[in-house]
Coordinates of N, CA and C and ligand atoms in Angstrom, one line a residue:
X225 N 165.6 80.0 239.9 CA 165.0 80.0 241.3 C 164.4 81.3 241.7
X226 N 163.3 81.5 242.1 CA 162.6 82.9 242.5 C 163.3 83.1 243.8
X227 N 163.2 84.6 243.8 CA 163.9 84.7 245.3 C 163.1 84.5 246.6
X228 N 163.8 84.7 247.5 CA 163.5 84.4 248.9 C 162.1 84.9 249.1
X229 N 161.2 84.6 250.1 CA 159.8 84.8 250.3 C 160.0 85.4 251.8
X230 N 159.2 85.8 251.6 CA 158.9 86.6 253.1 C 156.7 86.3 253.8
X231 N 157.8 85.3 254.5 CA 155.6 85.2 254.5 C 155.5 85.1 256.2
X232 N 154.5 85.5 256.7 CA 154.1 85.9 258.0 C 152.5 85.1 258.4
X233 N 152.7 84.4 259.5 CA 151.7 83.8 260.0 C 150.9 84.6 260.9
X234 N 149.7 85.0 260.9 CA 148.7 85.8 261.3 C 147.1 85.3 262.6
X235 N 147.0 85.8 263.0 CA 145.7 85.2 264.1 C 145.6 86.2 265.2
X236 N 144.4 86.1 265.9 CA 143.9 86.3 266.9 C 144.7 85.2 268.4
X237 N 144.5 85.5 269.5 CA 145.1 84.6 270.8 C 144.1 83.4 270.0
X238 N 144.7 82.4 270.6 CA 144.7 80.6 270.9 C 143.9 79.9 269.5
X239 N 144.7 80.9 268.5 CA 144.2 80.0 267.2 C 145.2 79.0 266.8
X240 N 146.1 79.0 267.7 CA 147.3 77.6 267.1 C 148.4 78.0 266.2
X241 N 148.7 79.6 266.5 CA 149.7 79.6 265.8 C 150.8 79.0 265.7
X242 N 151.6 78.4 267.3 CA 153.1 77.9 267.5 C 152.5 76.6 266.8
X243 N 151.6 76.0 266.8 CA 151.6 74.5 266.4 C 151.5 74.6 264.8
X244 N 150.9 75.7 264.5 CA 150.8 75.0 262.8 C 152.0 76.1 262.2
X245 N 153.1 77.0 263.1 CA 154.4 77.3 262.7 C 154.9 76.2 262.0
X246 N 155.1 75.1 263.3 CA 155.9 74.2 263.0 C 155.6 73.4 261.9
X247 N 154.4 72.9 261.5 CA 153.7 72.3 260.8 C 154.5 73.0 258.8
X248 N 153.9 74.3 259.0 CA 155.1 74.9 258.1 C 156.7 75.2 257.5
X249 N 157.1 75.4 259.0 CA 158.8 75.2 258.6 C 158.6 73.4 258.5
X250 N 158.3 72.5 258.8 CA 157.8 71.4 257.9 C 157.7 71.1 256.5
X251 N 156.9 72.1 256.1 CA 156.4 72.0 254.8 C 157.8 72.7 253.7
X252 N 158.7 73.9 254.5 CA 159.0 74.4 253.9 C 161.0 73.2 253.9
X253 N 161.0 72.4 254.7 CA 162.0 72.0 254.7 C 162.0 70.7 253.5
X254 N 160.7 70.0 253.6 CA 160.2 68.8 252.5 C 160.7 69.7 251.5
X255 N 160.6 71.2 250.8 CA 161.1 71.5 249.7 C 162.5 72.3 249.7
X256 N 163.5 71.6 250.9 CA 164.5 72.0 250.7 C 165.1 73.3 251.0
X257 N 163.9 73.9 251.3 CA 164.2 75.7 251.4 C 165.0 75.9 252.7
X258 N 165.8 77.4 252.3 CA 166.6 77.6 253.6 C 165.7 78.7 254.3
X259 N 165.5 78.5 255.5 CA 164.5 79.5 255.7 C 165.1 80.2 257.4
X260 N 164.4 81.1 257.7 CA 164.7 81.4 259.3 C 163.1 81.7 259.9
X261 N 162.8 81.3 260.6 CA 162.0 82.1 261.9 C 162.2 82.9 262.9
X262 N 160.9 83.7 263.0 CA 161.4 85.2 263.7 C 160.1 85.0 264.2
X263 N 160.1 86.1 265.1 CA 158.5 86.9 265.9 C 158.6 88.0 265.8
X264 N 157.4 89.0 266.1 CA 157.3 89.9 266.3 C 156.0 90.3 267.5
X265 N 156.3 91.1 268.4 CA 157.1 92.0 268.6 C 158.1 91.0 268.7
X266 N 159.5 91.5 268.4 CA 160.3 90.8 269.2 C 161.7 90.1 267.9
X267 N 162.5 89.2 267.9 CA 163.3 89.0 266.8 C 164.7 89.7 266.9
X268 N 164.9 90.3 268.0 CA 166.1 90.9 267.8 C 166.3 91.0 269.5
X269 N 167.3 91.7 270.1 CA 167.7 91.6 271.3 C 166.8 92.7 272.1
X270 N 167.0 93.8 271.0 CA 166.4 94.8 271.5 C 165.0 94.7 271.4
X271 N 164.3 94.2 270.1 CA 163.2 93.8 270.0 C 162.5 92.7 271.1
X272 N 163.2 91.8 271.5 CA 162.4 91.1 272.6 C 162.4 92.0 273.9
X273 N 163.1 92.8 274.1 CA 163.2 93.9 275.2 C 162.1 94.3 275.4
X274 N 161.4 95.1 274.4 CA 160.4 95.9 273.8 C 159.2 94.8 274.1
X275 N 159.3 93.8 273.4 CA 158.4 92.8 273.8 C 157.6 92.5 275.1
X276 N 159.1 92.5 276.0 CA 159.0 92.3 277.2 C 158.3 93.4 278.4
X277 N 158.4 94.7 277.3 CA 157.7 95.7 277.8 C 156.1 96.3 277.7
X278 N 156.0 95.5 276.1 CA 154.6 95.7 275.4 C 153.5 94.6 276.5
X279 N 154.3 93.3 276.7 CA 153.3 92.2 277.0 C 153.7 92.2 278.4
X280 N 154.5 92.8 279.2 CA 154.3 92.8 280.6 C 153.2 93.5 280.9
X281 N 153.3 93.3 282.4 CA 152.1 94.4 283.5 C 152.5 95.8 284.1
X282 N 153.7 95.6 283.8 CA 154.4 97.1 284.2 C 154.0 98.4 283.9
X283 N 153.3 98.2 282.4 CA 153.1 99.9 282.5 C 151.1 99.4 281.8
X284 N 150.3 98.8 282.4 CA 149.6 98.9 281.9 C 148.7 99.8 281.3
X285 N 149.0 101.3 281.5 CA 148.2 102.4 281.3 C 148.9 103.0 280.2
X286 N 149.9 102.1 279.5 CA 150.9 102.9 278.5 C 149.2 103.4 277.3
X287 N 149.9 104.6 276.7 CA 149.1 105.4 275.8 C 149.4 104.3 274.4
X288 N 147.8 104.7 273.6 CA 148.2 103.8 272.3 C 148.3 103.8 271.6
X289 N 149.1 105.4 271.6 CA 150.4 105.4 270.3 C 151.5 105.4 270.7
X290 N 151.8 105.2 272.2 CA 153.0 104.7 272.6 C 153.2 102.8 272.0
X291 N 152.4 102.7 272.3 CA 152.3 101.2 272.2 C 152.5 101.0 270.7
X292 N 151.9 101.6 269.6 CA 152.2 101.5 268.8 C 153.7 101.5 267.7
X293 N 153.7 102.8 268.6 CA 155.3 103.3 268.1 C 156.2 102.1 268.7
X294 N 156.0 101.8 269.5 CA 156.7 100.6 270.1 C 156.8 99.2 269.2
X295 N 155.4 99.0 268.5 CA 155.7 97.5 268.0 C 156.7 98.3 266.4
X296 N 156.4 99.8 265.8 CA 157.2 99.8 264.8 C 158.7 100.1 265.1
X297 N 159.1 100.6 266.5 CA 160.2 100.7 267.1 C 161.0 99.0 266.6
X298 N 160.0 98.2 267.4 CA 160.7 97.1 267.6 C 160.7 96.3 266.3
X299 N 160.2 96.4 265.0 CA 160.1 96.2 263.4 C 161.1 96.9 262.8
X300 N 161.5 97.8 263.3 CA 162.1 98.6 262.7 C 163.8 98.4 262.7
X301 N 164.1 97.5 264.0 CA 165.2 96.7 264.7 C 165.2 95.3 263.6
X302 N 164.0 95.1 263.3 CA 164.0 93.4 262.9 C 164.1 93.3 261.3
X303 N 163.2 94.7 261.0 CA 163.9 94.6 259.3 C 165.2 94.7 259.2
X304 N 166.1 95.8 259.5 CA 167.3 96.1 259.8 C 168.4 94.9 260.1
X305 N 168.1 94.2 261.1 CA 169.1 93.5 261.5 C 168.6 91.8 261.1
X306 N 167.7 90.9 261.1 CA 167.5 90.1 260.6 C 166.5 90.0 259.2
X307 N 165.3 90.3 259.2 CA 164.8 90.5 258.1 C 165.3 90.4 256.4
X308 N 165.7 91.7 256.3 CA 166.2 92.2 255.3 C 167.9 91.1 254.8
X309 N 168.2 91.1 256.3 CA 169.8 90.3 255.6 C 169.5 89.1 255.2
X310 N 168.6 88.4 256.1 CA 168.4 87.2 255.5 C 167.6 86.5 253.6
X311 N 166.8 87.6 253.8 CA 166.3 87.6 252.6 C 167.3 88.0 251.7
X312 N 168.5 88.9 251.9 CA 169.4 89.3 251.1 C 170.1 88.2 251.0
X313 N 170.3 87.0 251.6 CA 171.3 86.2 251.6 C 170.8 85.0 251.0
X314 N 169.0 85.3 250.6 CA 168.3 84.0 250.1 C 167.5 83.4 250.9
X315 N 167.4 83.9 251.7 CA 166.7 82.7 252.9 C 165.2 83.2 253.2
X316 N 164.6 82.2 253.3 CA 163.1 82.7 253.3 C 162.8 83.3 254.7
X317 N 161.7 84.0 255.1 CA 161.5 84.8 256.2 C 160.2 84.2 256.6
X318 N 160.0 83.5 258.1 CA 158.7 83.0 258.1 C 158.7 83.7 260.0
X319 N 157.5 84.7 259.8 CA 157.5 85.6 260.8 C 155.8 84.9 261.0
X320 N 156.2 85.1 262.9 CA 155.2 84.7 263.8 C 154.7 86.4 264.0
X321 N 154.1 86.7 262.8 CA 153.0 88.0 263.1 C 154.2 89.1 262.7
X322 N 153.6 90.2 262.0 CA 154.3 91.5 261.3 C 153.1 92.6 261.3
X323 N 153.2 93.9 260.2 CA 152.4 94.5 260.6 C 150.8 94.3 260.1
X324 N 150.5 93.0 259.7 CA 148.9 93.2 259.9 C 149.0 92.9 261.1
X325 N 149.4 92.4 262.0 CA 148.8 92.3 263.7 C 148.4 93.7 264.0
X326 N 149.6 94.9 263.7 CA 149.4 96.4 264.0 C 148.2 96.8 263.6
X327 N 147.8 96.4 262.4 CA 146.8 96.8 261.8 C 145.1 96.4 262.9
X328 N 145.4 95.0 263.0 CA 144.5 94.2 263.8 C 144.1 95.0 264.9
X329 N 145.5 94.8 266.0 CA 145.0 94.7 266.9 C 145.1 96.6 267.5
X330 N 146.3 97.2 266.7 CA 146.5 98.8 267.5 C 145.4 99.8 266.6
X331 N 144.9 99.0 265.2 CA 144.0 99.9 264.9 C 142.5 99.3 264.9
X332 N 142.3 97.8 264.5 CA 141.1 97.6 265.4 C 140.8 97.6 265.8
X333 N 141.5 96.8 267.1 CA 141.4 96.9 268.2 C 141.6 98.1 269.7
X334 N 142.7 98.9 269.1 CA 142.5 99.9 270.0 C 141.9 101.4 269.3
X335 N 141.8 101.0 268.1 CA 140.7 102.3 267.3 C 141.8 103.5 266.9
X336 N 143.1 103.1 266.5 CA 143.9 104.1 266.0 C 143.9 104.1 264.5
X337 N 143.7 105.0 264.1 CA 143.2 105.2 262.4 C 144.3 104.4 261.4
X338 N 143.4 104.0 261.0 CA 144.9 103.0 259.8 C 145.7 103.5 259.2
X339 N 145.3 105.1 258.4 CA 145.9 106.0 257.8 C 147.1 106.0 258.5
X340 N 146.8 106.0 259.9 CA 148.5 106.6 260.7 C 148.8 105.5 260.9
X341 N 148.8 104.3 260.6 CA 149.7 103.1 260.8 C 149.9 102.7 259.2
X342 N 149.3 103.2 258.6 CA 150.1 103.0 257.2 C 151.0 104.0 256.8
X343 N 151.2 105.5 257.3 CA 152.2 106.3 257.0 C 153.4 105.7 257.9
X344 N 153.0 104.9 259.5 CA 154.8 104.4 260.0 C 154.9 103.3 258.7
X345 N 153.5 102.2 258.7 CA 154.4 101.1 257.4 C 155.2 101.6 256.6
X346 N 154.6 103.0 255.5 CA 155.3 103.4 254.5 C 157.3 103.7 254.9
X347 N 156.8 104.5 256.2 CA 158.1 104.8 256.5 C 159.1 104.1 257.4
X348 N 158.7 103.3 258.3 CA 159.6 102.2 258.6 C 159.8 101.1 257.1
X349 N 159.1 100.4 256.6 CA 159.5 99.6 255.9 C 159.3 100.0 254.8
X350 N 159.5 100.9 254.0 CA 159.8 101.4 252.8 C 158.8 100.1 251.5
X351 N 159.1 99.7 251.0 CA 158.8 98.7 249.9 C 158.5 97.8 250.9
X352 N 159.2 97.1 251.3 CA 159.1 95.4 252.2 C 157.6 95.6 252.8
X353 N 157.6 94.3 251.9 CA 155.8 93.4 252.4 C 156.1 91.9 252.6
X354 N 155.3 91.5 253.6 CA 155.2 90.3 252.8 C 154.6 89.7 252.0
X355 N 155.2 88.4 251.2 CA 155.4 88.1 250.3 C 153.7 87.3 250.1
X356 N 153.3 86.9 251.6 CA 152.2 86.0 251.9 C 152.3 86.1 253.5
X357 N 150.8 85.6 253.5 CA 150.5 85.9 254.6 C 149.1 85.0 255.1
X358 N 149.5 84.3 256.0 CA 149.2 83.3 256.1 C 148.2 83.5 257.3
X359 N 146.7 83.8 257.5 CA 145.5 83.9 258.5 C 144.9 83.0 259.1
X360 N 145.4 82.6 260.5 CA 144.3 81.6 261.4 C 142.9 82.0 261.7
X361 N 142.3 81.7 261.5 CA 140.9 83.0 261.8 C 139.7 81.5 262.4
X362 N 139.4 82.0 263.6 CA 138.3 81.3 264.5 C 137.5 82.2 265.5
X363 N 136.4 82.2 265.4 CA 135.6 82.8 266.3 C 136.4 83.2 267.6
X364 N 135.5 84.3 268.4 CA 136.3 85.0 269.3 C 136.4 83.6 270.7
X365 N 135.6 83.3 271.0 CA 134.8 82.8 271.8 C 135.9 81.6 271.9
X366 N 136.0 81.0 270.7 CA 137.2 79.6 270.4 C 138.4 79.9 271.1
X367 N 139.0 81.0 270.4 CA 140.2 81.2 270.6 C 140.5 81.6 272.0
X368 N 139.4 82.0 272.8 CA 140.0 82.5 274.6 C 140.0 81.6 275.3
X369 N 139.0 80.2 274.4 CA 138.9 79.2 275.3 C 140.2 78.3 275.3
X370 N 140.5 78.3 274.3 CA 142.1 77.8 274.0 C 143.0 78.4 274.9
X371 N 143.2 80.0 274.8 CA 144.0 80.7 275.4 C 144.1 80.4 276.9
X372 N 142.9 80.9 277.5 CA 142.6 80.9 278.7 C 143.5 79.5 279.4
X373 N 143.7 77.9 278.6 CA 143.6 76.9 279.5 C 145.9 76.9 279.2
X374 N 146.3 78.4 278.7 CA 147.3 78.4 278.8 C 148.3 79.3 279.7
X375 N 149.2 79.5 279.9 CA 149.8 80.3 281.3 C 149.2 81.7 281.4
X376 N 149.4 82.8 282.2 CA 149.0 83.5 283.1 C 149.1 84.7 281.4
X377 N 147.7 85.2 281.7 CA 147.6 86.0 280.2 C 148.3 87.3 280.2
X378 N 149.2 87.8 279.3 CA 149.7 88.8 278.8 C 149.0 90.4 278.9
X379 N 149.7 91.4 278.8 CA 148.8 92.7 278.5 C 147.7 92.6 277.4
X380 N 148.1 92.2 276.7 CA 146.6 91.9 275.3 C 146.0 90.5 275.9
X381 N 146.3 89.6 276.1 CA 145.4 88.9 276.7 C 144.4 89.0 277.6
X382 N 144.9 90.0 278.3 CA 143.6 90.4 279.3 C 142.4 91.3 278.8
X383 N 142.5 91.5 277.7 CA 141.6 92.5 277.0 C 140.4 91.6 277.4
X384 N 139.2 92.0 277.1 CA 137.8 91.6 276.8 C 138.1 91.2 275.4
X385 N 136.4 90.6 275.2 CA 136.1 89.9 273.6 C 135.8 90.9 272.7
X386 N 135.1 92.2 273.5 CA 135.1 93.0 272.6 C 136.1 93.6 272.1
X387 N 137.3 93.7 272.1 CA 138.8 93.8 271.5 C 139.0 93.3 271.1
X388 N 139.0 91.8 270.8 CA 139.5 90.8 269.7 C 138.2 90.5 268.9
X389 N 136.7 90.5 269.3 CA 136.3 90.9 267.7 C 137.1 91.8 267.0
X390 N 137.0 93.1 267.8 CA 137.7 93.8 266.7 C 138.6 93.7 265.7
X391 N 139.6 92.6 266.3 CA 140.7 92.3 266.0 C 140.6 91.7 265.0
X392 N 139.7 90.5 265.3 CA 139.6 89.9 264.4 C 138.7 90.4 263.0
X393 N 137.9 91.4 263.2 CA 137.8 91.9 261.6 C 138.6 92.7 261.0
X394 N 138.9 93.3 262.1 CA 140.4 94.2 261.2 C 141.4 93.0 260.2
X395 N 141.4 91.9 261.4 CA 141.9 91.0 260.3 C 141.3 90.4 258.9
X396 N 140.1 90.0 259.1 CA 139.0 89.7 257.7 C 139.0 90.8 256.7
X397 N 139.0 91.8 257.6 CA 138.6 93.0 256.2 C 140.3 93.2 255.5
X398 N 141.3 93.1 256.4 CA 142.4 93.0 255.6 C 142.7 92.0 254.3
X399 N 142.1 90.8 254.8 CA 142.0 89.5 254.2 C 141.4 89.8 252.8
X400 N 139.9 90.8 252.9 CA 138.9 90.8 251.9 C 139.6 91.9 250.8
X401 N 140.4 92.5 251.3 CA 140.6 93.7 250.6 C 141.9 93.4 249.8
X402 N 142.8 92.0 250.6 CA 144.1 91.9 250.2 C 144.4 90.5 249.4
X403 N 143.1 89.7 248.7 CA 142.9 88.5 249.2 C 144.3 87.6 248.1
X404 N 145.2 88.2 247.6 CA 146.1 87.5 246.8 C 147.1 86.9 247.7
X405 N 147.5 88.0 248.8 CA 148.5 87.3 249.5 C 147.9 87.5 251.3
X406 N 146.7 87.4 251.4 CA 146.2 87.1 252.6 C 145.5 85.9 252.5
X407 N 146.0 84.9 253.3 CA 145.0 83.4 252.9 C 144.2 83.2 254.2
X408 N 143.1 83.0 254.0 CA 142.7 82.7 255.4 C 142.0 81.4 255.8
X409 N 142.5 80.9 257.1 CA 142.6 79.4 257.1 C 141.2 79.1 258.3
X410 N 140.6 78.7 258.3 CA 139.7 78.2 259.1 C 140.3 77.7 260.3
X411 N 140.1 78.4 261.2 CA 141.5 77.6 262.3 C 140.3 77.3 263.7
X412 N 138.9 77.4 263.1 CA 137.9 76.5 264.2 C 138.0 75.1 264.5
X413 N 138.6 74.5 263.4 CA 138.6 72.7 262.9 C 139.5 72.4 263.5
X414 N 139.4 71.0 263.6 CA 140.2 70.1 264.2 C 141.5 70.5 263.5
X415 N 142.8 69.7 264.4 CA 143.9 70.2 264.0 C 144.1 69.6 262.3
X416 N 144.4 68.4 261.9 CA 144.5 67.6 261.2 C 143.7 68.6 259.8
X417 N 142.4 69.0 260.3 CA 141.7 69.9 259.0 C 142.5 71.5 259.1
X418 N 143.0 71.5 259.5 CA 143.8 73.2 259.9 C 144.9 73.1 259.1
X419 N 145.5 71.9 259.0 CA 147.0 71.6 258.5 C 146.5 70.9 257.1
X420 N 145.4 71.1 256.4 CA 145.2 69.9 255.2 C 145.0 71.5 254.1
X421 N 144.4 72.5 255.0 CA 144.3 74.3 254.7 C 145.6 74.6 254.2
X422 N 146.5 74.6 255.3 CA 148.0 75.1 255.2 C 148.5 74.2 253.9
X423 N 148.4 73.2 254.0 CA 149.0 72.5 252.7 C 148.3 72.6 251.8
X424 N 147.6 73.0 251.4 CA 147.1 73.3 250.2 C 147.6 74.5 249.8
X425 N 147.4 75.6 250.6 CA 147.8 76.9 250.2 C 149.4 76.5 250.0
X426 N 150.3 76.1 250.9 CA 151.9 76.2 250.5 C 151.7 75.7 249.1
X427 N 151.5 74.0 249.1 CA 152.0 73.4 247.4 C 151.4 74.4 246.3
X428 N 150.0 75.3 246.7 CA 149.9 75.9 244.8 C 150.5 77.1 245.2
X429 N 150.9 77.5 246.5 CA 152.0 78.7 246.2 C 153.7 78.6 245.6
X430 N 153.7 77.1 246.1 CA 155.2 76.9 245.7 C 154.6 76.2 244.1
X431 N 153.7 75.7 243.7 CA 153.6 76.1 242.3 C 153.6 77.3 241.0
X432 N 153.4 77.9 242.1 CA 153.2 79.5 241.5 C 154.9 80.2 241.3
X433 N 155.7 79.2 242.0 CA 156.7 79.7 242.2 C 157.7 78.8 241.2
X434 N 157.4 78.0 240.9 CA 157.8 76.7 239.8 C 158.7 76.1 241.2
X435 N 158.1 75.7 242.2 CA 159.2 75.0 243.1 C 158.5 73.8 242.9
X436 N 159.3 72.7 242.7 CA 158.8 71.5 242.4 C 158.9 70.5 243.7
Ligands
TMP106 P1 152.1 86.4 270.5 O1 153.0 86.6 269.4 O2 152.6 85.5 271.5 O3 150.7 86.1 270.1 O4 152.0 87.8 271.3 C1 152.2 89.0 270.7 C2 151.1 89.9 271.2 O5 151.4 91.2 270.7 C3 149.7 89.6 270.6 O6 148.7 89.8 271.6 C4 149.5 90.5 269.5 C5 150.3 91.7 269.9 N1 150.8 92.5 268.8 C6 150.2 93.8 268.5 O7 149.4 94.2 269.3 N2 150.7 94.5 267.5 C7 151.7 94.1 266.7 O8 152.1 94.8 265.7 C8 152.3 92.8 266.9 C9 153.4 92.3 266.1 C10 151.8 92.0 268.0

């Protein structure tokens, strides 16, 4: 049996991530796997704290390598205390966003050089990647329309479009550069075609893995 997987579901706002989560711990239960779900920011006590501070209104002029240091603050909590043990214990890791969102959205989107968010990756998480990495990707335009018809928008939510283009190529060009374990899923389509994506990518990954 290969060991535990660590795979991270990825997107821009209102591409369907919570629905096609579930759709996955789905897929991953039909093959028996023990697995756990997490988020980020957030996954830990302290880490949802942080969360609570990143996506409130309270400090909206926070600097954006405060904000930064903040989502590796609060990763840094989530390898440590759930991450790492669970995978040590066998169990798969299926995280709602890790650091390609950093990548996305604090160096995309807020224009902070990647070099300096690949020197925290190196040094908060040492080796640990994930294992796969799983991209919703839909026009900008799609996804606020989605967003927008859902509760009262967050500190990143209120950005403009021109921020989440950004975001969203920082996410493509990750995709282009990483394309073994960045899958990226057409998440403009109806749901039914969103989820026919996802199952394909799981079964020839869990073939790749001799899971039967
Ligand atoms: P969500 O998980 O509900 O989509 O909200 C998390 C928000 O935090 C989302 O707007 C993306 C943002 N975020 C970053 O800006 N950087 C990060 O490293 C992570 C994990 C999330």
């Amino acid at each position: 049996m290969s060991r535990a997987q660590f795979i991270t579901l990825e997107g821009s706002e209102g591409v369907g991530k919570t629905t096609n989560l579930e759709y996955i711990k789905q897929l991953l239960g039909n093959k028996s796997i023990e697995y756990i779900v997490t988020r980020e920011p957030g996954g830990t006590e302290l880490g949802e704290q942080l969360r609570d501070l990143l996506l409130g209104h309270k400090h909206t002029g926070m600097a954006d390598e405060t904000e930064l240091l903040m989502m590796f603050a609060a990763r840094s909590e989530h390898l440590d205390k759930v991450i790492k043990p669970a995978l040590e214990k066998g169990q798969w890791v299926l995280s709602d966003r890790f650091t390609d969102a950093t990548y996305a959205y604090q160096g995309g989107g807020r224009g902070i050089e990647m070099q300096r968010i690949k020197i925290l990756e190196d040094y908060v998480q040492g080796d640990c990647r994930p294992d796969l990495t799983l991209l919703l990707d839909a026009p900008v335009e799609v996804g606020s329309e989605r967003a927008g018809k859902r509760s009262a928008p967050d500190r990143f939510e209120k950005e403009q479009s021109d921020f989440f283009n950004k975001v969203r190529s920082a996410y493509l060009q990750r995709a282009s550069d990483q394309p073994d374990r960045i899958k990226v899923i057409d998440a403009s389509l109806e749901l039914e075609a969103v989820k026919r994506q996802i199952d394909q990518i799981m079964q020839d990954y869990f073939k790749q893995l001799g899971i039967q």
